[in-house]
């Protein structure tokens, strides 16, 4: 930690110590770069609220094939990523490869699932179509009214709070400096980002500034006009119930569509059951509301009546960083020296391993891996002449619990 008001030099300063910022810092330090992360409360933003479901198809909407490809790529990196983290730090991450069961409650909900199946098949994601009875053979505690579902055996889940703790330990172990202060502004010198100024006035000079501040990325001071990424907060309320680890209600994550609204339930080995999440466009409002909690419990109980027996442990809310097309912004920005790793919206946990490798590669070599090509910030200004995908605009999505996003 630098002395107050002092200045120090690093090769890379990462603004934001959530799962994305810490993953980038860890991987960049492994590439031999001197890395500093600045965050007043590392891991306490969207990463703290997240459920950690790793389900690329479930998070992508129709037409979002580039995002889906990136999600599948990142999911494939998860086993090695978490194994390496645990080997280095002896910290668990809660990573499980138990798959996802996507269920439809009524006939209309089942019709939404069949569209999802088409997307899965188009992307060669192995998926098995199941009747309601077959769903209950896999998950006997599901409500008998459920009409059918899809089993995606390749999906997984991770505990984002454990993951953050392991990433913090791993980053420290490879020499990353953690500064628990807010960033007051990005410093520019001769038309290039040259570091940051912290809230207490301390200057950190750096060759590269990585902006990984989640929904706050748009509000960072000091950036020339037009260079701040377009990111907005999208609130998600989420619940945590505590059950008996010896008698889990679910063996795998369940995403359900209940009369048009989507809810997910993610079981953990310690008996916790996470229920998420609302999707609300209310600006930087992170209050938990009675209506949000009620809607989540209503839909979760419709799918899994046994939740009423579990202890209510926590209700929280996080702010996802949404972009105009719901896909992340990865790579260089119009301001030389400023690198963007932000806007991951609903997929920050899933996309952490791929993002870390992409950004570390860029910082070390100034080359961007091909898979990142569709996620340049220039897509919003039309500078690259391609908009990539026929994505829904985030603001147009249905609100309420998770929209109807299958
Ligand atoms: N990734 C799940 C959510 O954003 O709610």
Short mmCIF file of C-alpha atoms and ligand atoms in Angstrom, two decimals:
data_model
loop_
_atom_site.label_atom_id
_atom_site.label_comp_id
_atom_site.label_asym_id
_atom_site.label_seq_id
_atom_site.Cartn_x
_atom_site.Cartn_y
_atom_site.Cartn_z
CA UNK A 1 0.00 0.00 0.00
CA UNK A 2 1.59 3.34 -0.98
CA UNK A 3 1.88 6.12 1.59
CA UNK A 4 -0.89 8.70 1.47
CA UNK A 5 -0.26 11.44 -1.06
CA UNK A 6 2.81 9.64 -2.40
CA UNK A 7 3.21 8.39 -5.93
CA UNK A 8 4.34 5.04 -7.20
CA UNK A 9 4.84 3.26 -10.46
CA UNK A 10 3.39 0.00 -11.70
CA UNK A 11 3.01 -1.47 -15.19
CA UNK A 12 -0.71 -2.11 -14.93
CA UNK A 13 -3.30 -0.60 -12.65
CA UNK A 14 -6.68 -2.30 -12.59
CA UNK A 15 -9.64 -0.18 -11.47
CA UNK A 16 -12.04 -2.61 -9.83
CA UNK A 17 -11.45 -5.68 -7.65
CA UNK A 18 -14.47 -7.78 -8.50
CA UNK A 19 -14.14 -11.22 -10.07
CA UNK A 20 -13.24 -9.65 -13.44
CA UNK A 21 -10.63 -7.21 -12.12
CA UNK A 22 -9.01 -9.79 -9.85
CA UNK A 23 -8.93 -12.46 -12.58
CA UNK A 24 -7.30 -10.02 -14.99
CA UNK A 25 -4.80 -8.95 -12.31
CA UNK A 26 -3.91 -12.55 -11.47
CA UNK A 27 -3.38 -13.58 -15.08
CA UNK A 28 -1.50 -10.37 -15.98
CA UNK A 29 0.86 -10.83 -13.01
CA UNK A 30 1.46 -14.42 -14.13
CA UNK A 31 2.62 -12.95 -17.44
CA UNK A 32 5.32 -11.02 -15.59
CA UNK A 33 3.57 -7.65 -15.38
CA UNK A 34 3.69 -5.55 -12.23
CA UNK A 35 0.03 -5.15 -11.30
CA UNK A 36 -1.89 -3.01 -8.82
CA UNK A 37 -5.63 -3.32 -8.18
CA UNK A 38 -7.56 -0.36 -6.74
CA UNK A 39 -10.93 -1.00 -5.13
CA UNK A 40 -12.33 0.36 -1.85
CA UNK A 41 -14.14 -2.94 -1.14
CA UNK A 42 -12.78 -5.78 -3.30
CA UNK A 43 -15.35 -8.41 -4.21
CA UNK A 44 -18.24 -6.57 -2.56
CA UNK A 45 -20.04 -5.38 -5.71
CA UNK A 46 -21.93 -7.48 -8.24
CA UNK A 47 -19.61 -10.43 -7.56
CA UNK A 48 -20.90 -10.61 -3.97
CA UNK A 49 -24.52 -10.83 -5.06
CA UNK A 50 -24.02 -13.21 -8.00
CA UNK A 51 -25.34 -16.78 -7.91
CA UNK A 52 -22.47 -18.23 -9.95
CA UNK A 53 -24.50 -20.31 -12.35
CA UNK A 54 -22.32 -21.21 -15.36
CA UNK A 55 -24.87 -21.65 -18.09
CA UNK A 56 -23.85 -19.91 -21.31
CA UNK A 57 -26.97 -20.78 -23.28
CA UNK A 58 -29.30 -19.84 -20.45
CA UNK A 59 -27.76 -16.36 -20.31
CA UNK A 60 -27.74 -15.65 -24.04
CA UNK A 61 -30.77 -14.38 -25.91
CA UNK A 62 -31.60 -15.21 -29.49
CA UNK A 63 -29.11 -13.84 -31.94
CA UNK A 64 -26.43 -13.43 -29.29
CA UNK A 65 -24.27 -16.07 -30.90
CA UNK A 66 -20.96 -14.26 -30.35
CA UNK A 67 -21.73 -13.90 -26.67
CA UNK A 68 -22.74 -17.54 -26.52
CA UNK A 69 -19.48 -18.58 -28.19
CA UNK A 70 -17.50 -16.54 -25.67
CA UNK A 71 -19.53 -18.05 -22.82
CA UNK A 72 -18.88 -21.60 -24.03
CA UNK A 73 -15.19 -20.80 -24.42
CA UNK A 74 -15.03 -19.42 -20.88
CA UNK A 75 -16.98 -22.35 -19.42
CA UNK A 76 -14.43 -24.70 -20.97
CA UNK A 77 -11.68 -22.80 -19.13
CA UNK A 78 -13.38 -23.10 -15.72
CA UNK A 79 -12.09 -26.54 -14.62
CA UNK A 80 -8.43 -25.59 -15.14
CA UNK A 81 -9.00 -22.05 -13.80
CA UNK A 82 -10.51 -23.23 -10.51
CA UNK A 83 -8.13 -26.19 -10.14
CA UNK A 84 -5.17 -23.85 -10.55
CA UNK A 85 -6.62 -21.36 -8.07
CA UNK A 86 -7.18 -24.03 -5.43
CA UNK A 87 -3.76 -25.61 -6.00
CA UNK A 88 -2.13 -22.20 -5.55
CA UNK A 89 -4.13 -20.95 -2.58
CA UNK A 90 -5.64 -24.06 -0.93
CA UNK A 91 -8.96 -22.17 -1.10
CA UNK A 92 -12.11 -23.81 -2.47
CA UNK A 93 -14.18 -22.14 -5.18
CA UNK A 94 -17.33 -24.24 -4.96
CA UNK A 95 -16.98 -25.19 -8.64
CA UNK A 96 -19.38 -27.99 -9.59
CA UNK A 97 -19.96 -29.64 -12.94
CA UNK A 98 -23.44 -30.90 -12.23
CA UNK A 99 -25.26 -29.44 -15.25
CA UNK A 100 -28.41 -27.36 -15.47
CA UNK A 101 -31.98 -28.53 -15.75
CA UNK A 102 -34.15 -25.97 -17.53
CA UNK A 103 -37.82 -26.51 -16.86
CA UNK A 104 -41.06 -25.10 -18.20
CA UNK A 105 -43.98 -24.84 -15.78
CA UNK A 106 -46.88 -24.69 -18.22
CA UNK A 107 -47.37 -25.26 -21.96
CA UNK A 108 -46.41 -21.67 -22.88
CA UNK A 109 -43.28 -21.91 -20.75
CA UNK A 110 -42.42 -25.15 -22.53
CA UNK A 111 -42.78 -23.38 -25.89
CA UNK A 112 -40.15 -20.82 -24.76
CA UNK A 113 -37.87 -23.73 -23.88
CA UNK A 114 -38.21 -25.23 -27.34
CA UNK A 115 -36.83 -21.98 -28.80
CA UNK A 116 -33.94 -22.30 -26.42
CA UNK A 117 -33.37 -25.83 -27.59
CA UNK A 118 -33.08 -24.61 -31.17
CA UNK A 119 -30.37 -22.18 -30.06
CA UNK A 120 -28.54 -24.91 -28.16
CA UNK A 121 -28.64 -27.25 -31.14
CA UNK A 122 -27.48 -24.51 -33.50
CA UNK A 123 -24.45 -24.02 -31.27
CA UNK A 124 -23.85 -27.79 -30.88
CA UNK A 125 -24.46 -27.69 -27.14
CA UNK A 126 -25.36 -31.24 -26.05
CA UNK A 127 -28.86 -31.10 -24.61
CA UNK A 128 -31.44 -33.70 -23.71
CA UNK A 129 -35.18 -33.03 -23.94
CA UNK A 130 -37.13 -34.40 -20.98
CA UNK A 131 -40.78 -34.92 -20.10
CA UNK A 132 -42.12 -33.62 -16.79
CA UNK A 133 -41.80 -37.13 -15.36
CA UNK A 134 -38.19 -37.41 -16.50
CA UNK A 135 -37.42 -34.03 -14.91
CA UNK A 136 -38.75 -35.33 -11.60
CA UNK A 137 -36.76 -38.53 -11.93
CA UNK A 138 -33.66 -36.33 -11.97
CA UNK A 139 -34.95 -33.88 -9.37
CA UNK A 140 -37.67 -35.59 -7.30
CA UNK A 141 -38.48 -32.48 -5.24
CA UNK A 142 -39.71 -30.51 -8.27
CA UNK A 143 -43.43 -29.78 -8.43
CA UNK A 144 -45.38 -32.51 -10.32
CA UNK A 145 -47.09 -29.84 -12.47
CA UNK A 146 -43.86 -29.08 -14.35
CA UNK A 147 -44.46 -29.89 -18.02
CA UNK A 148 -40.98 -30.69 -19.23
CA UNK A 149 -37.42 -29.55 -19.53
CA UNK A 150 -33.98 -29.63 -21.03
CA UNK A 151 -30.90 -31.08 -19.41
CA UNK A 152 -27.63 -29.32 -20.24
CA UNK A 153 -25.13 -31.69 -18.67
CA UNK A 154 -22.10 -29.56 -19.55
CA UNK A 155 -23.13 -26.53 -17.45
CA UNK A 156 -21.71 -25.88 -14.01
CA UNK A 157 -21.76 -23.51 -11.06
CA UNK A 158 -19.29 -21.82 -8.76
CA UNK A 159 -19.61 -19.92 -5.49
CA UNK A 160 -18.67 -16.32 -6.41
CA UNK A 161 -17.84 -15.40 -2.82
CA UNK A 162 -15.40 -18.30 -2.50
CA UNK A 163 -14.07 -17.55 -5.97
CA UNK A 164 -13.38 -13.92 -5.02
CA UNK A 165 -11.58 -14.99 -1.85
CA UNK A 166 -9.43 -17.46 -3.80
CA UNK A 167 -8.68 -14.85 -6.48
CA UNK A 168 -7.62 -12.31 -3.87
CA UNK A 169 -5.25 -14.85 -2.33
CA UNK A 170 -3.91 -15.94 -5.73
CA UNK A 171 -3.38 -12.35 -6.87
CA UNK A 172 -1.45 -11.55 -3.71
CA UNK A 173 0.61 -14.71 -4.10
CA UNK A 174 1.79 -13.69 -7.56
CA UNK A 175 2.71 -10.22 -6.35
CA UNK A 176 -0.35 -8.10 -7.14
CA UNK A 177 -0.59 -5.00 -4.93
CA UNK A 178 -4.07 -4.34 -3.60
CA UNK A 179 -5.02 -0.77 -2.75
CA UNK A 180 -8.33 -0.53 -0.90
CA UNK A 181 -9.27 2.94 -2.06
CA UNK A 182 -11.64 4.44 -4.57
CA UNK A 183 -10.24 5.80 -7.81
CA UNK A 184 -10.81 9.55 -8.04
CA UNK A 185 -9.75 9.83 -11.67
CA UNK A 186 -7.76 8.43 -14.53
CA UNK A 187 -4.66 10.50 -15.21
CA UNK A 188 -3.86 11.26 -18.84
CA UNK A 189 -0.50 12.44 -20.12
CA UNK A 190 0.20 13.42 -23.70
CA UNK A 191 -3.08 11.90 -24.89
CA UNK A 192 -2.49 8.57 -23.14
CA UNK A 193 -3.82 7.06 -19.90
CA UNK A 194 -0.85 7.20 -17.55
CA UNK A 195 -2.28 5.96 -14.25
CA UNK A 196 -4.88 6.88 -11.66
CA UNK A 197 -5.33 9.25 -8.77
CA UNK A 198 -6.81 7.69 -5.64
CA UNK A 199 -9.38 9.32 -3.38
CA UNK A 200 -6.64 10.40 -0.92
CA UNK A 201 -4.62 12.07 -3.69
CA UNK A 202 -2.07 9.30 -4.15
CA UNK A 203 -0.99 8.93 -7.77
CA UNK A 204 -0.29 5.55 -9.27
CA UNK A 205 1.55 5.83 -12.56
CA UNK A 206 1.14 2.94 -14.95
CA UNK A 207 1.80 1.95 -18.53
CA UNK A 208 -1.71 0.52 -18.73
CA UNK A 209 -4.96 1.29 -16.96
CA UNK A 210 -7.53 -1.51 -17.04
CA UNK A 211 -11.09 -0.35 -16.38
CA UNK A 212 -12.94 -3.22 -14.70
CA UNK A 213 -15.22 -1.23 -12.44
CA UNK A 214 -18.49 -2.89 -13.38
CA UNK A 215 -21.42 -0.48 -13.68
CA UNK A 216 -19.21 2.29 -12.22
CA UNK A 217 -17.02 2.13 -15.32
CA UNK A 218 -19.10 4.82 -17.05
CA UNK A 219 -18.64 7.28 -14.20
CA UNK A 220 -14.86 7.24 -13.82
CA UNK A 221 -13.57 10.82 -13.90
CA UNK A 222 -10.67 12.03 -16.00
CA UNK A 223 -11.53 10.29 -19.25
CA UNK A 224 -11.68 12.51 -22.35
CA UNK A 225 -15.16 13.03 -23.78
CA UNK A 226 -16.44 9.98 -25.64
CA UNK A 227 -13.98 7.50 -24.12
CA UNK A 228 -16.03 6.32 -21.11
CA UNK A 229 -17.72 3.00 -21.91
CA UNK A 230 -21.52 2.94 -22.11
CA UNK A 231 -22.41 0.87 -19.08
CA UNK A 232 -25.52 1.16 -16.94
CA UNK A 233 -26.58 -0.51 -13.66
CA UNK A 234 -29.16 -3.30 -13.92
CA UNK A 235 -30.32 -4.35 -10.49
CA UNK A 236 -30.66 -7.97 -9.50
CA UNK A 237 -32.23 -9.03 -6.22
CA UNK A 238 -31.25 -12.46 -5.01
CA UNK A 239 -32.02 -14.70 -2.05
CA UNK A 240 -30.02 -17.22 -0.07
CA UNK A 241 -31.73 -20.01 1.85
CA UNK A 242 -29.97 -22.42 4.19
CA UNK A 243 -30.74 -26.13 4.11
CA UNK A 244 -29.33 -29.39 5.33
CA UNK A 245 -26.28 -30.37 3.23
CA UNK A 246 -27.09 -34.03 3.88
CA UNK A 247 -30.57 -33.61 2.35
CA UNK A 248 -30.27 -31.16 -0.54
CA UNK A 249 -33.49 -30.27 -2.35
CA UNK A 250 -31.66 -30.17 -5.70
CA UNK A 251 -28.66 -32.00 -7.14
CA UNK A 252 -28.04 -29.44 -9.90
CA UNK A 253 -28.97 -25.88 -10.87
CA UNK A 254 -32.52 -25.43 -12.11
CA UNK A 255 -33.61 -22.59 -14.36
CA UNK A 256 -37.33 -22.40 -14.62
CA UNK A 257 -39.81 -20.44 -16.64
CA UNK A 258 -42.93 -19.96 -14.55
CA UNK A 259 -45.85 -18.37 -16.38
CA UNK A 260 -43.45 -16.37 -18.48
CA UNK A 261 -41.10 -15.27 -15.75
CA UNK A 262 -37.72 -16.82 -15.23
CA UNK A 263 -36.20 -17.89 -11.93
CA UNK A 264 -33.13 -19.91 -11.12
CA UNK A 265 -32.14 -22.03 -8.16
CA UNK A 266 -28.50 -22.87 -7.54
CA UNK A 267 -27.65 -25.46 -4.85
CA UNK A 268 -24.32 -25.47 -3.07
CA UNK A 269 -22.57 -28.36 -1.37
CA UNK A 270 -22.91 -26.70 2.06
CA UNK A 271 -26.73 -26.77 1.79
CA UNK A 272 -27.19 -23.18 0.61
CA UNK A 273 -29.78 -22.63 -2.09
CA UNK A 274 -29.50 -19.39 -4.08
CA UNK A 275 -32.62 -18.04 -5.77
CA UNK A 276 -32.29 -15.33 -8.40
CA UNK A 277 -32.74 -12.86 -9.76
CA UNK A 278 -34.75 -9.81 -10.60
CA UNK A 279 -33.70 -7.62 -13.51
CA UNK A 280 -34.57 -3.98 -12.89
CA UNK A 281 -33.56 -0.80 -14.69
CA UNK A 282 -33.70 1.67 -11.82
CA UNK A 283 -30.32 3.35 -11.99
CA UNK A 284 -27.94 2.93 -9.07
CA UNK A 285 -30.60 1.64 -6.67
CA UNK A 286 -29.53 -1.43 -4.71
CA UNK A 287 -32.37 -1.67 -2.22
CA UNK A 288 -33.97 -5.01 -1.54
CA UNK A 289 -37.72 -4.64 -1.95
CA UNK A 290 -40.65 -6.62 -0.59
CA UNK A 291 -41.94 -7.06 -4.14
CA UNK A 292 -38.64 -8.46 -5.41
CA UNK A 293 -38.38 -10.95 -2.56
CA UNK A 294 -42.01 -11.96 -2.98
CA UNK A 295 -41.71 -12.58 -6.73
CA UNK A 296 -38.60 -14.69 -6.32
CA UNK A 297 -40.12 -16.77 -3.52
CA UNK A 298 -43.40 -17.13 -5.42
CA UNK A 299 -41.73 -18.51 -8.55
CA UNK A 300 -39.19 -20.62 -6.69
CA UNK A 301 -41.90 -22.16 -4.53
CA UNK A 302 -43.99 -22.93 -7.60
CA UNK A 303 -41.13 -25.03 -8.93
CA UNK A 304 -39.80 -26.39 -5.67
CA UNK A 305 -42.44 -26.35 -2.89
CA UNK A 306 -39.95 -27.69 -0.31
CA UNK A 307 -38.13 -24.34 -0.12
CA UNK A 308 -40.65 -23.19 2.46
CA UNK A 309 -38.92 -25.46 5.00
CA UNK A 310 -35.51 -23.85 4.52
CA UNK A 311 -34.07 -21.10 6.68
CA UNK A 312 -34.15 -17.64 5.08
CA UNK A 313 -30.51 -16.57 5.28
CA UNK A 314 -30.12 -13.46 3.13
CA UNK A 315 -31.70 -11.14 0.62
CA UNK A 316 -29.34 -8.89 -1.28
CA UNK A 317 -29.12 -6.88 -4.45
CA UNK A 318 -26.31 -6.26 -6.91
CA UNK A 319 -25.92 -3.98 -9.90
CA UNK A 320 -24.95 -5.72 -13.11
CA UNK A 321 -23.01 -3.69 -15.68
CA UNK A 322 -25.27 -3.64 -18.75
CA UNK A 323 -24.12 -2.38 -22.16
CA UNK A 324 -26.34 -1.31 -25.09
CA UNK A 325 -26.18 -4.83 -26.55
CA UNK A 326 -25.72 -6.80 -23.31
CA UNK A 327 -22.29 -8.09 -24.33
CA UNK A 328 -19.03 -7.15 -22.59
CA UNK A 329 -16.54 -4.56 -23.77
CA UNK A 330 -13.08 -6.08 -24.05
CA UNK A 331 -9.77 -4.65 -25.21
CA UNK A 332 -8.29 -1.28 -26.10
CA UNK A 333 -10.28 1.94 -25.99
CA UNK A 334 -10.08 5.16 -28.01
CA UNK A 335 -7.77 6.49 -25.26
CA UNK A 336 -4.35 4.86 -25.75
CA UNK A 337 -3.24 3.05 -22.60
CA UNK A 338 -6.81 2.51 -21.37
CA UNK A 339 -7.99 -1.11 -21.67
CA UNK A 340 -11.62 -2.07 -21.08
CA UNK A 341 -12.80 -5.20 -19.27
CA UNK A 342 -16.31 -4.23 -18.35
CA UNK A 343 -20.00 -4.50 -19.23
CA UNK A 344 -20.33 -8.22 -18.52
CA UNK A 345 -23.99 -7.77 -17.58
CA UNK A 346 -25.43 -11.16 -16.51
CA UNK A 347 -22.25 -13.12 -17.24
CA UNK A 348 -19.44 -11.64 -15.17
CA UNK A 349 -18.69 -14.83 -13.28
CA UNK A 350 -19.00 -17.08 -16.33
CA UNK A 351 -16.81 -14.83 -18.49
CA UNK A 352 -14.05 -14.24 -15.92
CA UNK A 353 -11.58 -16.92 -17.14
CA UNK A 354 -11.88 -15.93 -20.81
CA UNK A 355 -11.77 -12.20 -20.02
CA UNK A 356 -8.66 -12.64 -17.88
CA UNK A 357 -6.83 -14.54 -20.62
CA UNK A 358 -7.91 -12.08 -23.33
CA UNK A 359 -6.88 -8.97 -21.39
CA UNK A 360 -3.63 -10.48 -20.04
CA UNK A 361 -2.68 -11.46 -23.59
CA UNK A 362 -3.36 -7.92 -24.79
CA UNK A 363 -1.39 -6.34 -21.94
CA UNK A 364 1.57 -8.64 -22.51
CA UNK A 365 1.67 -8.61 -26.33
CA UNK A 366 -0.69 -5.84 -27.54
CA UNK A 367 -2.46 -8.52 -29.53
CA UNK A 368 -6.08 -9.40 -28.93
CA UNK A 369 -7.14 -13.06 -29.26
CA UNK A 370 -9.57 -13.57 -32.16
CA UNK A 371 -12.49 -14.49 -29.92
CA UNK A 372 -12.43 -10.96 -28.46
CA UNK A 373 -12.84 -9.35 -31.87
CA UNK A 374 -16.63 -8.97 -31.61
CA UNK A 375 -16.42 -7.24 -28.24
CA UNK A 376 -14.45 -4.11 -29.11
CA UNK A 377 -15.90 -0.85 -27.85
CA UNK A 378 -15.80 0.47 -31.42
CA UNK A 379 -18.91 -1.58 -32.23
CA UNK A 380 -20.99 1.15 -30.58
CA UNK A 381 -19.56 3.93 -32.71
CA UNK A 382 -19.74 1.91 -35.92
CA UNK A 383 -15.98 2.38 -36.32
CA UNK A 384 -15.46 -1.27 -37.09
CA UNK A 385 -18.37 -1.34 -39.50
CA UNK A 386 -19.96 -4.32 -37.78
CA UNK A 387 -22.46 -4.70 -35.05
CA UNK A 388 -21.94 -8.42 -34.91
CA UNK A 389 -25.25 -9.63 -33.71
CA UNK A 390 -28.92 -9.04 -33.80
CA UNK A 391 -29.03 -8.42 -30.09
CA UNK A 392 -31.93 -7.10 -28.12
CA UNK A 393 -31.27 -3.71 -26.59
CA UNK A 394 -30.93 -4.22 -22.85
CA UNK A 395 -33.43 -1.46 -22.07
CA UNK A 396 -36.06 -3.27 -24.12
CA UNK A 397 -35.92 -6.41 -22.10
CA UNK A 398 -38.77 -7.36 -19.90
CA UNK A 399 -38.34 -6.42 -16.26
CA UNK A 400 -39.38 -8.42 -13.23
CA UNK A 401 -37.70 -11.60 -12.12
CA UNK A 402 -35.13 -12.30 -14.78
CA UNK A 403 -37.43 -11.25 -17.64
CA UNK A 404 -38.46 -14.10 -19.87
CA UNK A 405 -34.94 -14.65 -20.93
CA UNK A 406 -34.80 -18.40 -21.32
N1 LIG B 1 -26.24 -14.50 -14.16
C1 LIG B 1 -27.48 -14.43 -13.57
C2 LIG B 1 -28.01 -13.10 -13.35
O1 LIG B 1 -27.44 -12.11 -13.76
O2 LIG B 1 -29.04 -13.00 -12.75
#
